[in-house]
Amino acid sequence: MKKKLNNHKYYNYVAFRTAVIYIVLSALWILFSDKLLLTNPETAVYISTVKGWFYTVVVGIFIYFTLAREINLIQKAEKETEELQLLLKSSLDSQKDTILLSIDKNYNYLYFNKALLGVAKYAYGQDIKLGDNSLDIMPPEDRAAAKESYDRSLNGESFTTIHIYGDKNKAYYESFFNPIINDRGEIIGVTVLAKNVTERIKMEENNKWLASFPLLNPWPVIEIDKETGLVFVNNAAKKLLPDLESKNLNHPFLKDINTYFLKLNIKDKTETNREIKINDNYYFQALTLINPQQLRIYAIDVTDLKKAEGLIVSEKEKYKSLFSNMINGFAYHKIITDKNNKPIDYKFLEVNPAFEKLTGLKSSDIINKNVTNVIPGTEDDPADWIGKYGQIALTGQGASFESHSTAINKWFNISVYSPKKGYFATVFEDITDRKENEKRLLELDKLKDNFLSVTTHELKTPLTPIKSQSQLLLNGDYGPLNPEQRHAVAMIVHNEENLNRLTNDLMDISKIKSNKLKLILEKVKLNDIINNIIKDNSNLTKEKNITLSFEPLLNNLEIIADKLRITQIVSNLLNNAIKFTPDGGQIYINTEKNDNNVIITIKDTGIGIGQENIQKLFTPFFQIQSNLDRQYRGTGLGLAITKGIIEAHGGKIWIESPGEGQGSSFIFTLPIK
Amino acid sequence: MPTKLNKLKILHVDDEDDTLEVVKTILEKEGFEVTGAKRGEEALKKIKTNGFDLLILDVMMPDMSGWELFNKISVIKPNYHVIFLTILELTQEKIKEIKKAGIRDYIRKPFDRQDFVNRVKKAISS
């Protein structure tokens, strides 16, 4: 401010001095003009008058004021320039993206704004100051380009160029180089105005890439005009649709495409779900309205996708239809527990039509409802369904059981499993028919037993008088019989005995088959039983001249068994052995004991048994088809009954035979206790 | 052997005429006096009016079973000597049960004459 005041005074003084010099010179001219003969005398006289002096002074004052005003104006302009300079400087400094710098002919900085400070620091790691060499701070690779541009401008050229600085962090600068020319027209330096255009350049590059996109797109891109048809067809489209250009808008790929101009104009300018089928391929098209006249179509082949989808859909459909059509009821539930994780209820999540049919419950009435709502009282059912199902849902251990619903009088076989924790599924089938059949079978079985016992009774009833009368006749109670009469009555007795045995066998086999054979267990001396049987058959063995040997148990061992039944089986086996052993043959009865069993073997030198028949012999009514004499035939029940009785005792029976004609051994075991 | 004057009396109850006849024939040959009855009611009437030394009862009969008859007889006169003569095969439990009830024997039809006679004699004298 002080300097400004001084200036002000100085300028006033200059104006004042100029005015005084004028007045002095004017006075001198007035005084001496006639002497100098510079003017005519009249004029000199006039000037030298008071009037002349007066005008000279007025002109002087006028000069002073005029000058002073001019000086003030200059002063004001100077001040404004100074402020403008400040403003300009701060404005230049505030530019972050615009660098302003000036250099002299030696490339030293004359001026730079703050932006350069920052860039130098950022790009080169340098702190710069006025007077520094602008090239020295740059790395060699940038220096050459900068020097070239400076030199061009130092040669008088004004131009704009783009410089790239930095390596990793590339920065693009659009720089305006302008020479600084002094009053004498000499070039004394260069001013550079550089603008950071990195963002712009990058965007342009991006745009370039984007611009190439439709052409290079591996999938078809087509642009059409509403009126003229195809405008642009990329390579992929040409390859895929060779006939596109000839058919133009009539090509199936562009079917009804014109309708989209209106549609997209009203809507949101883009349609992404257009699907077109060409031959066996499916294409999804995305349509974009470029302008009201032009439309761009992007397409992608989704054939594989469609096929996969189709497969998935068909798999899903398959399961859905299986689920809907299976005759087993299916229901999916979520278990509901209380705070202590104890199951207290469950909710129906999904049921199939069979479930509805079997239970009479409608899906719409029960889905998302609790069972205690749907079937009140379930929580108190002694069967504890909620607890049972809850256990499965929480532990994941499935179960299967049969259950009767009294509500609908049906039997169900229910399988329960847990596909995930807290959930369970039930699959159940109606087994009412099976259960009824079982019941019917039980009734039939009862009926059969009843039938058998009645039949046996009725069969045996006539046997009593037949047997008794025959015995009376044979005994001569009704008078003596001649030999023919005696033979006839003996035959009656013999056949009555056969019939009685057959009836007994039928009863036995029916009991064995229905597991109803009851044993009367007592202490039995096996040796005694066998000896008695041998005695009973002594006539037969004598008749056939069969040698019978018996190896009894040591210490006359007692076993726990049904005496009559053991007698029955040993008799049966011995009878068979005698029956199938030719005259003069041998039969051995051997007994032995191991830890828990006695083992009885009845071995003969009879006709033997082929391997193929050994197992079949124990089948009821089985008889070997052979040339056996009528006399060998029995009911075919004996061995089946024998096996049944032995097994009822907890023993086993088997046959050993080297083959036909080589004899056979029937071996059985009986537990001692 | 009892004399003709004081023959031992046997009542045989069976719904089969032929069985009644052969039993009568066999036992009369042994010197017993045998009365036959075809129905339970008939048997009860005869027991009320006559005394018998042995009762031989069939088990399966149309109007009442041998069991029922035995129970009714026991009401009229306990301690009768009784034999069951039946086609039925009785289980071990059933045999125990009838023996406990006082029935002397259980004989299955058709029977062997000699075995039958022996067991009747044993039952009547025990």
Coordinates of C-alpha atoms in Angstrom, one line a residue, chain A residues 109-591:
Chain A
Y109 CA 11.3 -23.1 -15.9
L110 CA 10.1 -19.6 -16.1
Y111 CA 6.8 -20.3 -14.6
F112 CA 4.6 -23.3 -13.6
N113 CA 1.4 -23.8 -11.8
K114 CA 0.7 -26.0 -8.9
A115 CA -0.6 -28.8 -11.0
L116 CA 2.9 -29.4 -12.4
L117 CA 4.3 -29.5 -8.9
G118 CA 1.9 -32.4 -8.1
V119 CA 2.5 -34.2 -11.4
A120 CA 6.3 -34.0 -11.0
K121 CA 6.0 -35.3 -7.6
Y122 CA 3.6 -38.1 -8.6
A123 CA 5.2 -39.1 -11.9
Y124 CA 8.9 -38.5 -11.2
G125 CA 9.2 -38.1 -7.5
Q126 CA 10.8 -34.7 -7.9
D127 CA 10.3 -31.4 -6.1
I128 CA 10.7 -28.7 -8.7
K129 CA 11.3 -25.0 -8.4
L130 CA 11.6 -22.1 -10.8
G131 CA 14.9 -22.1 -12.7
D132 CA 15.2 -25.9 -12.7
N133 CA 15.9 -27.6 -16.0
S134 CA 12.6 -29.1 -17.1
L135 CA 14.2 -31.9 -19.1
D136 CA 16.6 -33.0 -16.3
I137 CA 13.7 -34.0 -14.0
M138 CA 12.3 -36.5 -16.6
P139 CA 13.4 -40.0 -17.1
P140 CA 15.2 -40.5 -20.5
E141 CA 12.2 -42.2 -22.2
D142 CA 10.0 -39.1 -21.6
R143 CA 12.8 -36.6 -22.1
A144 CA 13.3 -37.1 -25.9
A145 CA 9.7 -36.6 -26.7
A146 CA 9.5 -33.5 -24.5
K147 CA 12.6 -32.0 -26.0
E148 CA 11.4 -32.6 -29.5
S149 CA 8.1 -30.7 -28.8
Y150 CA 9.9 -27.8 -27.0
D151 CA 12.3 -27.5 -30.0
R152 CA 9.5 -27.4 -32.5
S153 CA 7.9 -24.6 -30.6
L154 CA 11.3 -22.8 -30.1
N155 CA 11.4 -22.8 -33.8
G156 CA 8.2 -20.8 -33.9
E157 CA 5.5 -23.5 -34.2
S158 CA 2.2 -23.5 -32.3
F159 CA 0.8 -27.0 -32.0
T160 CA -1.2 -29.6 -30.0
T161 CA 0.0 -33.0 -29.3
I162 CA -0.7 -35.9 -26.9
H163 CA 2.0 -37.1 -24.6
I164 CA 2.0 -40.2 -22.5
Y165 CA 3.7 -40.0 -19.2
G166 CA 4.4 -42.6 -16.6
D167 CA 4.8 -46.4 -17.0
K168 CA 2.4 -48.3 -14.9
N169 CA 0.1 -45.4 -14.2
K170 CA -0.2 -44.2 -17.7
A171 CA -1.3 -40.6 -17.9
Y172 CA -2.3 -39.0 -21.2
Y173 CA -1.8 -35.3 -21.6
E174 CA -3.1 -33.2 -24.5
S175 CA -0.5 -30.4 -24.7
F176 CA -0.6 -27.1 -26.5
F177 CA 2.9 -25.7 -27.2
N178 CA 3.2 -22.0 -28.0
P179 CA 6.4 -20.0 -28.5
I180 CA 7.0 -16.9 -26.3
I181 CA 7.9 -13.9 -28.5
N182 CA 9.3 -10.7 -27.1
D183 CA 8.8 -7.1 -28.4
R184 CA 11.5 -7.5 -30.9
G185 CA 10.0 -10.6 -32.4
E186 CA 12.6 -12.9 -30.8
I187 CA 11.6 -16.3 -29.5
I188 CA 12.6 -16.4 -25.9
G189 CA 10.8 -19.5 -24.6
V190 CA 7.8 -21.8 -24.8
T191 CA 4.6 -21.9 -22.9
V192 CA 2.9 -25.2 -22.5
L193 CA -0.7 -25.8 -21.6
A194 CA -1.2 -29.5 -20.9
K195 CA -4.5 -31.1 -20.1
N196 CA -4.9 -34.5 -18.5
V197 CA -7.1 -36.5 -20.9
T198 CA -6.4 -40.0 -19.5
E199 CA -10.1 -40.6 -18.7
R200 CA -11.1 -39.4 -22.1
I201 CA -8.5 -41.5 -23.9
K202 CA -9.4 -44.6 -22.0
M203 CA -13.1 -44.1 -22.7
E204 CA -12.3 -43.6 -26.4
E205 CA -10.4 -46.9 -26.4
N206 CA -13.2 -48.5 -24.6
N207 CA -15.6 -47.1 -27.2
K208 CA -13.4 -48.4 -29.9
W209 CA -13.6 -51.9 -28.4
L210 CA -17.3 -51.5 -27.9
A211 CA -17.7 -50.3 -31.4
S212 CA -16.0 -53.5 -32.7
F213 CA -18.2 -55.7 -30.6
P214 CA -21.1 -56.4 -32.9
L215 CA -18.7 -57.3 -35.7
L216 CA -16.5 -59.5 -33.7
N217 CA -19.3 -61.0 -31.6
P218 CA -19.1 -64.8 -31.8
W219 CA -22.9 -64.8 -31.8
P220 CA -25.1 -63.3 -34.5
V221 CA -25.7 -59.5 -34.4
I222 CA -28.0 -58.0 -36.9
E223 CA -29.3 -54.5 -37.3
I224 CA -32.3 -53.8 -39.4
D225 CA -34.1 -50.7 -40.6
K226 CA -37.9 -50.6 -40.3
E227 CA -38.2 -49.7 -44.0
T228 CA -35.1 -51.0 -45.8
G229 CA -34.4 -54.1 -43.9
L230 CA -30.9 -55.3 -43.1
V231 CA -28.4 -52.6 -42.2
F232 CA -25.7 -54.6 -40.6
V233 CA -25.0 -58.4 -40.4
N234 CA -21.9 -59.5 -38.5
N235 CA -19.7 -62.5 -39.5
A236 CA -21.3 -64.9 -37.1
A237 CA -24.8 -64.1 -38.4
K238 CA -23.6 -64.5 -42.0
K239 CA -22.1 -67.9 -41.2
L240 CA -25.1 -69.1 -39.3
L241 CA -27.7 -67.8 -41.6
P242 CA -26.3 -67.9 -45.2
D243 CA -29.7 -67.1 -46.7
L244 CA -30.3 -64.1 -44.4
E245 CA -29.2 -61.5 -46.9
S246 CA -31.3 -62.9 -49.7
K247 CA -34.4 -63.4 -47.7
N248 CA -33.9 -60.2 -45.7
L249 CA -36.9 -59.4 -43.4
N250 CA -38.7 -62.6 -44.7
H251 CA -36.1 -64.8 -43.0
P252 CA -37.6 -66.9 -40.2
F253 CA -34.9 -65.6 -37.9
L254 CA -36.6 -62.1 -38.3
K255 CA -40.2 -63.4 -38.1
D256 CA -42.6 -60.7 -37.0
I257 CA -39.6 -58.5 -36.2
N258 CA -41.4 -55.4 -37.3
T259 CA -43.9 -55.7 -34.5
Y260 CA -41.1 -54.9 -32.0
F261 CA -40.6 -51.4 -33.3
L262 CA -43.9 -50.3 -31.8
K263 CA -43.6 -52.6 -28.8
L264 CA -40.2 -51.5 -27.8
N265 CA -40.9 -47.9 -28.4
I266 CA -43.7 -48.0 -25.9
K267 CA -42.0 -50.4 -23.6
D268 CA -38.4 -50.1 -22.3
K269 CA -36.5 -50.3 -25.6
T270 CA -35.2 -53.8 -24.9
E271 CA -36.7 -57.2 -25.3
T272 CA -34.6 -60.1 -24.1
N273 CA -36.9 -63.1 -24.3
R274 CA -37.6 -63.6 -27.9
E275 CA -37.2 -67.3 -28.8
I276 CA -36.8 -68.5 -32.4
K277 CA -36.5 -72.1 -33.6
I278 CA -34.6 -72.8 -36.8
N279 CA -34.4 -76.4 -37.8
D280 CA -33.5 -78.2 -34.6
N281 CA -31.8 -75.2 -33.0
Y282 CA -33.2 -72.8 -30.5
Y283 CA -32.1 -69.1 -30.3
F284 CA -32.7 -66.6 -27.7
Q285 CA -32.8 -63.1 -29.2
A286 CA -32.2 -59.8 -27.4
L287 CA -33.7 -56.8 -29.2
T288 CA -32.6 -53.2 -28.7
L289 CA -34.2 -50.3 -30.4
I290 CA -31.3 -48.1 -31.6
N291 CA -33.6 -45.4 -32.8
P292 CA -37.3 -45.5 -33.8
Q293 CA -36.2 -46.7 -37.2
Q294 CA -33.5 -49.2 -36.4
L295 CA -33.3 -52.3 -34.3
R296 CA -30.3 -54.3 -33.2
I297 CA -30.7 -58.1 -32.7
Y298 CA -28.3 -60.1 -30.6
A299 CA -28.8 -63.9 -30.7
I300 CA -27.4 -66.8 -28.8
D301 CA -27.8 -70.6 -29.5
V302 CA -29.6 -72.2 -26.5
T303 CA -30.2 -75.6 -28.1
D304 CA -28.0 -77.5 -25.6
L305 CA -29.5 -75.5 -22.7
K306 CA -33.0 -76.3 -23.9
K307 CA -32.2 -79.9 -24.3
A308 CA -30.8 -80.1 -20.8
E309 CA -33.8 -78.1 -19.5
G310 CA -36.1 -80.5 -21.3
L311 CA -34.4 -83.5 -19.7
I312 CA -34.6 -81.9 -16.3
V313 CA -38.2 -81.1 -16.9
S314 CA -39.0 -84.6 -18.2
E315 CA -37.1 -86.1 -15.2
K316 CA -39.1 -83.9 -12.9
E317 CA -42.3 -84.7 -14.7
K318 CA -41.5 -88.4 -14.4
Y319 CA -41.1 -88.2 -10.7
K320 CA -44.1 -85.9 -10.4
S321 CA -46.2 -88.4 -12.3
L322 CA -44.8 -91.3 -10.3
F323 CA -45.6 -89.4 -7.1
S324 CA -49.1 -88.6 -8.4
N325 CA -49.9 -92.0 -9.8
M326 CA -48.3 -94.4 -7.3
I327 CA -50.9 -96.5 -5.5
N328 CA -48.9 -96.0 -2.2
G329 CA -50.0 -93.1 -0.1
F330 CA -47.2 -90.6 0.5
A331 CA -47.1 -87.8 3.0
Y332 CA -44.3 -85.4 4.0
H333 CA -44.3 -83.8 7.4
K334 CA -42.4 -81.5 9.7
I335 CA -42.2 -82.5 13.3
I336 CA -43.1 -79.8 15.9
T337 CA -41.3 -80.0 19.2
D338 CA -41.5 -78.1 22.5
K339 CA -38.8 -76.2 24.3
N340 CA -37.2 -79.5 25.5
N341 CA -37.1 -80.9 21.9
K342 CA -39.9 -83.3 22.7
P343 CA -42.2 -84.0 19.7
I344 CA -45.7 -82.6 20.4
D345 CA -47.2 -82.3 17.0
Y346 CA -46.5 -82.6 13.3
K347 CA -47.5 -80.6 10.2
F348 CA -48.6 -81.9 6.8
L349 CA -46.4 -80.5 4.1
E350 CA -47.2 -82.6 1.1
V351 CA -49.4 -85.5 0.2
N352 CA -50.1 -87.3 -3.0
P353 CA -53.5 -88.3 -4.6
A354 CA -53.2 -91.9 -3.2
F355 CA -52.9 -90.5 0.3
E356 CA -56.1 -88.6 -0.2
K357 CA -57.8 -91.6 -1.6
L358 CA -56.6 -94.0 1.1
T359 CA -57.3 -91.7 4.1
G360 CA -60.2 -89.8 2.8
L361 CA -58.4 -86.6 3.9
K362 CA -58.3 -83.8 1.3
S363 CA -54.9 -82.2 0.6
S364 CA -56.4 -78.7 0.6
D365 CA -57.9 -79.3 4.1
I366 CA -54.7 -80.5 5.7
I367 CA -51.6 -78.9 4.0
N368 CA -49.7 -76.7 6.5
K369 CA -52.0 -77.8 9.2
N370 CA -51.1 -79.7 12.4
V371 CA -52.2 -83.3 12.8
T372 CA -53.8 -82.4 16.2
N373 CA -56.1 -80.0 14.2
V374 CA -56.8 -82.4 11.4
I375 CA -57.3 -85.5 13.5
P376 CA -58.1 -84.3 17.1
G377 CA -57.1 -86.8 19.7
T378 CA -53.9 -87.9 17.9
E379 CA -51.9 -86.5 20.8
D380 CA -53.6 -88.9 23.2
D381 CA -53.6 -92.0 21.0
P382 CA -52.0 -94.9 22.9
A383 CA -50.1 -95.8 19.7
D384 CA -48.2 -92.5 20.3
W385 CA -47.9 -91.6 16.7
I386 CA -46.3 -88.2 17.4
G387 CA -43.7 -89.7 19.7
K388 CA -43.0 -92.5 17.2
Y389 CA -42.7 -90.2 14.2
G390 CA -40.8 -87.6 16.2
Q391 CA -38.2 -90.2 17.1
I392 CA -37.7 -91.0 13.5
A393 CA -37.6 -87.4 12.4
L394 CA -35.0 -86.5 15.1
T395 CA -32.8 -89.6 14.9
G396 CA -33.1 -90.4 11.2
Q397 CA -33.7 -94.0 11.9
G398 CA -36.6 -95.2 9.8
A399 CA -39.2 -97.8 10.7
S400 CA -41.8 -100.0 9.2
F401 CA -45.0 -101.3 10.8
E402 CA -48.5 -102.4 10.2
S403 CA -51.3 -100.4 11.7
H404 CA -55.1 -100.5 11.8
S405 CA -57.2 -97.4 11.5
T406 CA -60.4 -97.9 13.4
A407 CA -61.7 -94.6 12.0
I408 CA -61.8 -96.0 8.4
N409 CA -61.5 -99.7 9.3
K410 CA -58.5 -100.2 7.2
W411 CA -55.1 -101.9 7.7
F412 CA -52.0 -100.0 6.5
N413 CA -48.4 -101.0 6.1
I414 CA -46.5 -97.9 6.9
S415 CA -42.8 -97.1 6.1
V416 CA -41.4 -94.0 7.8
Y417 CA -38.1 -92.4 7.0
S418 CA -36.5 -89.0 7.6
P419 CA -35.1 -87.3 4.5
K420 CA -33.7 -84.5 6.7
K421 CA -33.6 -83.8 10.4
G422 CA -36.9 -82.6 11.8
Y423 CA -38.8 -83.9 8.8
F424 CA -40.3 -87.3 8.1
A425 CA -42.1 -89.0 5.2
T426 CA -44.6 -91.8 5.3
V427 CA -45.2 -94.2 2.5
F428 CA -48.1 -96.5 3.2
E429 CA -50.1 -99.1 1.4
D430 CA -53.6 -100.4 2.1
I431 CA -53.1 -104.0 3.2
T432 CA -56.7 -104.5 4.3
D433 CA -57.3 -107.1 1.6
R434 CA -54.1 -109.0 2.7
K435 CA -55.2 -108.8 6.3
E436 CA -58.7 -110.0 5.4
N437 CA -57.1 -112.8 3.4
E438 CA -54.9 -113.7 6.4
K439 CA -58.0 -113.8 8.6
R440 CA -59.8 -115.8 6.0
L441 CA -56.9 -118.2 5.8
L442 CA -56.9 -118.6 9.6
E443 CA -60.6 -119.4 9.4
L444 CA -60.0 -121.8 6.6
D445 CA -57.2 -123.4 8.6
K446 CA -59.6 -123.8 11.5
L447 CA -62.2 -125.2 9.1
K448 CA -59.6 -127.6 7.7
D449 CA -58.7 -128.8 11.2
N450 CA -62.3 -129.2 12.1
F451 CA -62.9 -131.0 8.8
L452 CA -60.0 -133.3 9.4
S453 CA -61.0 -134.2 12.9
V454 CA -64.6 -134.8 11.9
T455 CA -63.5 -136.8 8.9
T456 CA -61.2 -138.9 11.0
H457 CA -64.0 -139.4 13.5
E458 CA -66.4 -140.4 10.8
L459 CA -63.8 -142.7 9.1
K460 CA -62.9 -144.4 12.3
T461 CA -66.4 -144.9 13.6
P462 CA -67.2 -147.7 11.2
L463 CA -63.8 -149.3 11.9
T464 CA -64.7 -150.1 15.4
P465 CA -67.5 -152.6 14.6
I466 CA -65.5 -153.9 11.6
K467 CA -62.5 -154.7 13.8
S468 CA -64.5 -156.0 16.7
Q469 CA -66.7 -158.3 14.7
S470 CA -63.7 -159.6 12.7
Q471 CA -62.0 -160.4 15.9
L472 CA -65.1 -162.1 17.3
L473 CA -65.3 -164.2 14.1
L474 CA -61.7 -165.1 14.1
N475 CA -61.8 -166.0 17.7
G476 CA -64.7 -168.5 17.0
D477 CA -67.1 -166.7 19.2
Y478 CA -69.8 -167.2 16.5
G479 CA -68.7 -170.8 15.8
P480 CA -65.7 -172.4 14.1
L481 CA -64.5 -171.0 10.7
N482 CA -63.3 -173.0 7.8
P483 CA -59.8 -172.1 6.4
E484 CA -61.3 -169.9 3.5
Q485 CA -63.6 -168.1 5.9
R486 CA -60.6 -167.6 8.3
H487 CA -58.5 -166.2 5.4
A488 CA -61.3 -163.8 4.4
V489 CA -61.8 -162.5 7.8
A490 CA -58.1 -162.1 8.3
M491 CA -58.0 -160.0 5.2
I492 CA -60.8 -157.8 6.6
V493 CA -58.7 -157.3 9.8
H494 CA -55.6 -156.5 7.9
N495 CA -57.3 -153.9 5.7
E496 CA -59.0 -152.4 8.7
E497 CA -55.6 -152.0 10.3
N498 CA -54.3 -150.3 7.2
L499 CA -57.2 -148.0 7.0
N500 CA -56.8 -147.1 10.7
R501 CA -53.1 -146.4 10.2
L502 CA -53.8 -144.2 7.1
T503 CA -56.3 -142.2 9.1
N504 CA -53.8 -141.8 11.9
D505 CA -51.2 -140.8 9.4
L506 CA -53.5 -138.2 7.9
M507 CA -54.1 -136.8 11.4
D508 CA -50.4 -136.7 12.2
I509 CA -49.3 -135.0 9.0
S510 CA -52.0 -132.4 9.3
K511 CA -50.8 -131.7 12.8
I512 CA -47.2 -131.5 11.8
K513 CA -47.9 -129.2 8.8
S514 CA -49.8 -126.8 11.1
N515 CA -47.3 -127.1 13.9
K516 CA -49.9 -128.6 16.2
L517 CA -48.1 -131.8 17.0
K518 CA -48.1 -132.2 20.8
L519 CA -45.7 -134.4 22.5
I520 CA -46.2 -136.2 25.7
L521 CA -42.8 -135.9 27.2
E522 CA -41.5 -138.3 29.9
K523 CA -38.4 -140.2 30.8
V524 CA -37.9 -142.9 28.2
K525 CA -35.5 -145.8 28.1
L526 CA -34.6 -146.0 24.4
N527 CA -33.1 -149.5 24.6
D528 CA -36.4 -150.9 25.9
I529 CA -38.5 -149.2 23.2
I530 CA -36.2 -150.6 20.5
N531 CA -36.1 -154.1 22.1
N532 CA -39.9 -154.1 22.2
I533 CA -40.2 -153.1 18.5
I534 CA -37.7 -155.8 17.5
K535 CA -39.7 -158.3 19.4
D536 CA -42.9 -157.1 17.7
N537 CA -41.3 -157.6 14.3
S538 CA -39.6 -160.9 15.0
N539 CA -42.1 -162.8 13.0
L540 CA -41.5 -160.6 10.0
T541 CA -37.7 -160.9 10.2
K542 CA -37.9 -164.6 10.7
E543 CA -40.2 -164.9 7.7
K544 CA -37.6 -163.1 5.5
N545 CA -34.6 -164.7 7.1
I546 CA -33.2 -161.3 7.9
T547 CA -30.4 -161.0 10.5
L548 CA -31.1 -158.2 12.8
S549 CA -28.5 -156.9 15.2
F550 CA -28.9 -154.2 17.8
E551 CA -26.2 -152.2 19.6
P552 CA -27.9 -150.7 22.7
L553 CA -27.0 -147.5 24.5
L554 CA -24.7 -147.9 27.5
N555 CA -26.2 -147.8 31.0
N556 CA -29.7 -148.1 29.5
L557 CA -29.7 -144.3 29.1
E558 CA -32.9 -142.4 29.6
I559 CA -34.0 -139.6 27.4
I560 CA -36.8 -137.1 27.6
A561 CA -39.2 -137.9 24.8
D562 CA -42.8 -138.9 23.8
K563 CA -42.7 -142.7 24.2
L564 CA -45.5 -143.4 21.8
R565 CA -44.1 -141.1 19.1
I566 CA -40.6 -142.6 19.5
T567 CA -42.1 -146.0 19.2
Q568 CA -44.0 -144.9 16.1
I569 CA -40.9 -143.6 14.4
V570 CA -38.6 -146.5 15.2
S571 CA -41.3 -148.9 14.1
N572 CA -41.8 -147.0 10.9
L573 CA -38.1 -147.0 10.1
L574 CA -37.6 -150.7 11.0
N575 CA -40.7 -151.6 9.0
N576 CA -39.3 -149.8 6.0
A577 CA -35.9 -151.5 6.4
I578 CA -37.6 -155.0 6.6
K579 CA -39.9 -154.1 3.7
F580 CA -37.1 -153.0 1.4
T581 CA -34.5 -155.6 2.4
P582 CA -34.5 -158.8 0.4
D583 CA -34.7 -162.2 2.0
G584 CA -31.5 -163.2 3.8
G585 CA -30.4 -159.6 4.1
Q586 CA -29.1 -157.8 7.2
I587 CA -30.3 -154.9 9.4
Y588 CA -28.2 -153.2 12.0
I589 CA -29.6 -150.9 14.6
N590 CA -26.9 -148.9 16.3
T591 CA -27.2 -146.3 19.0

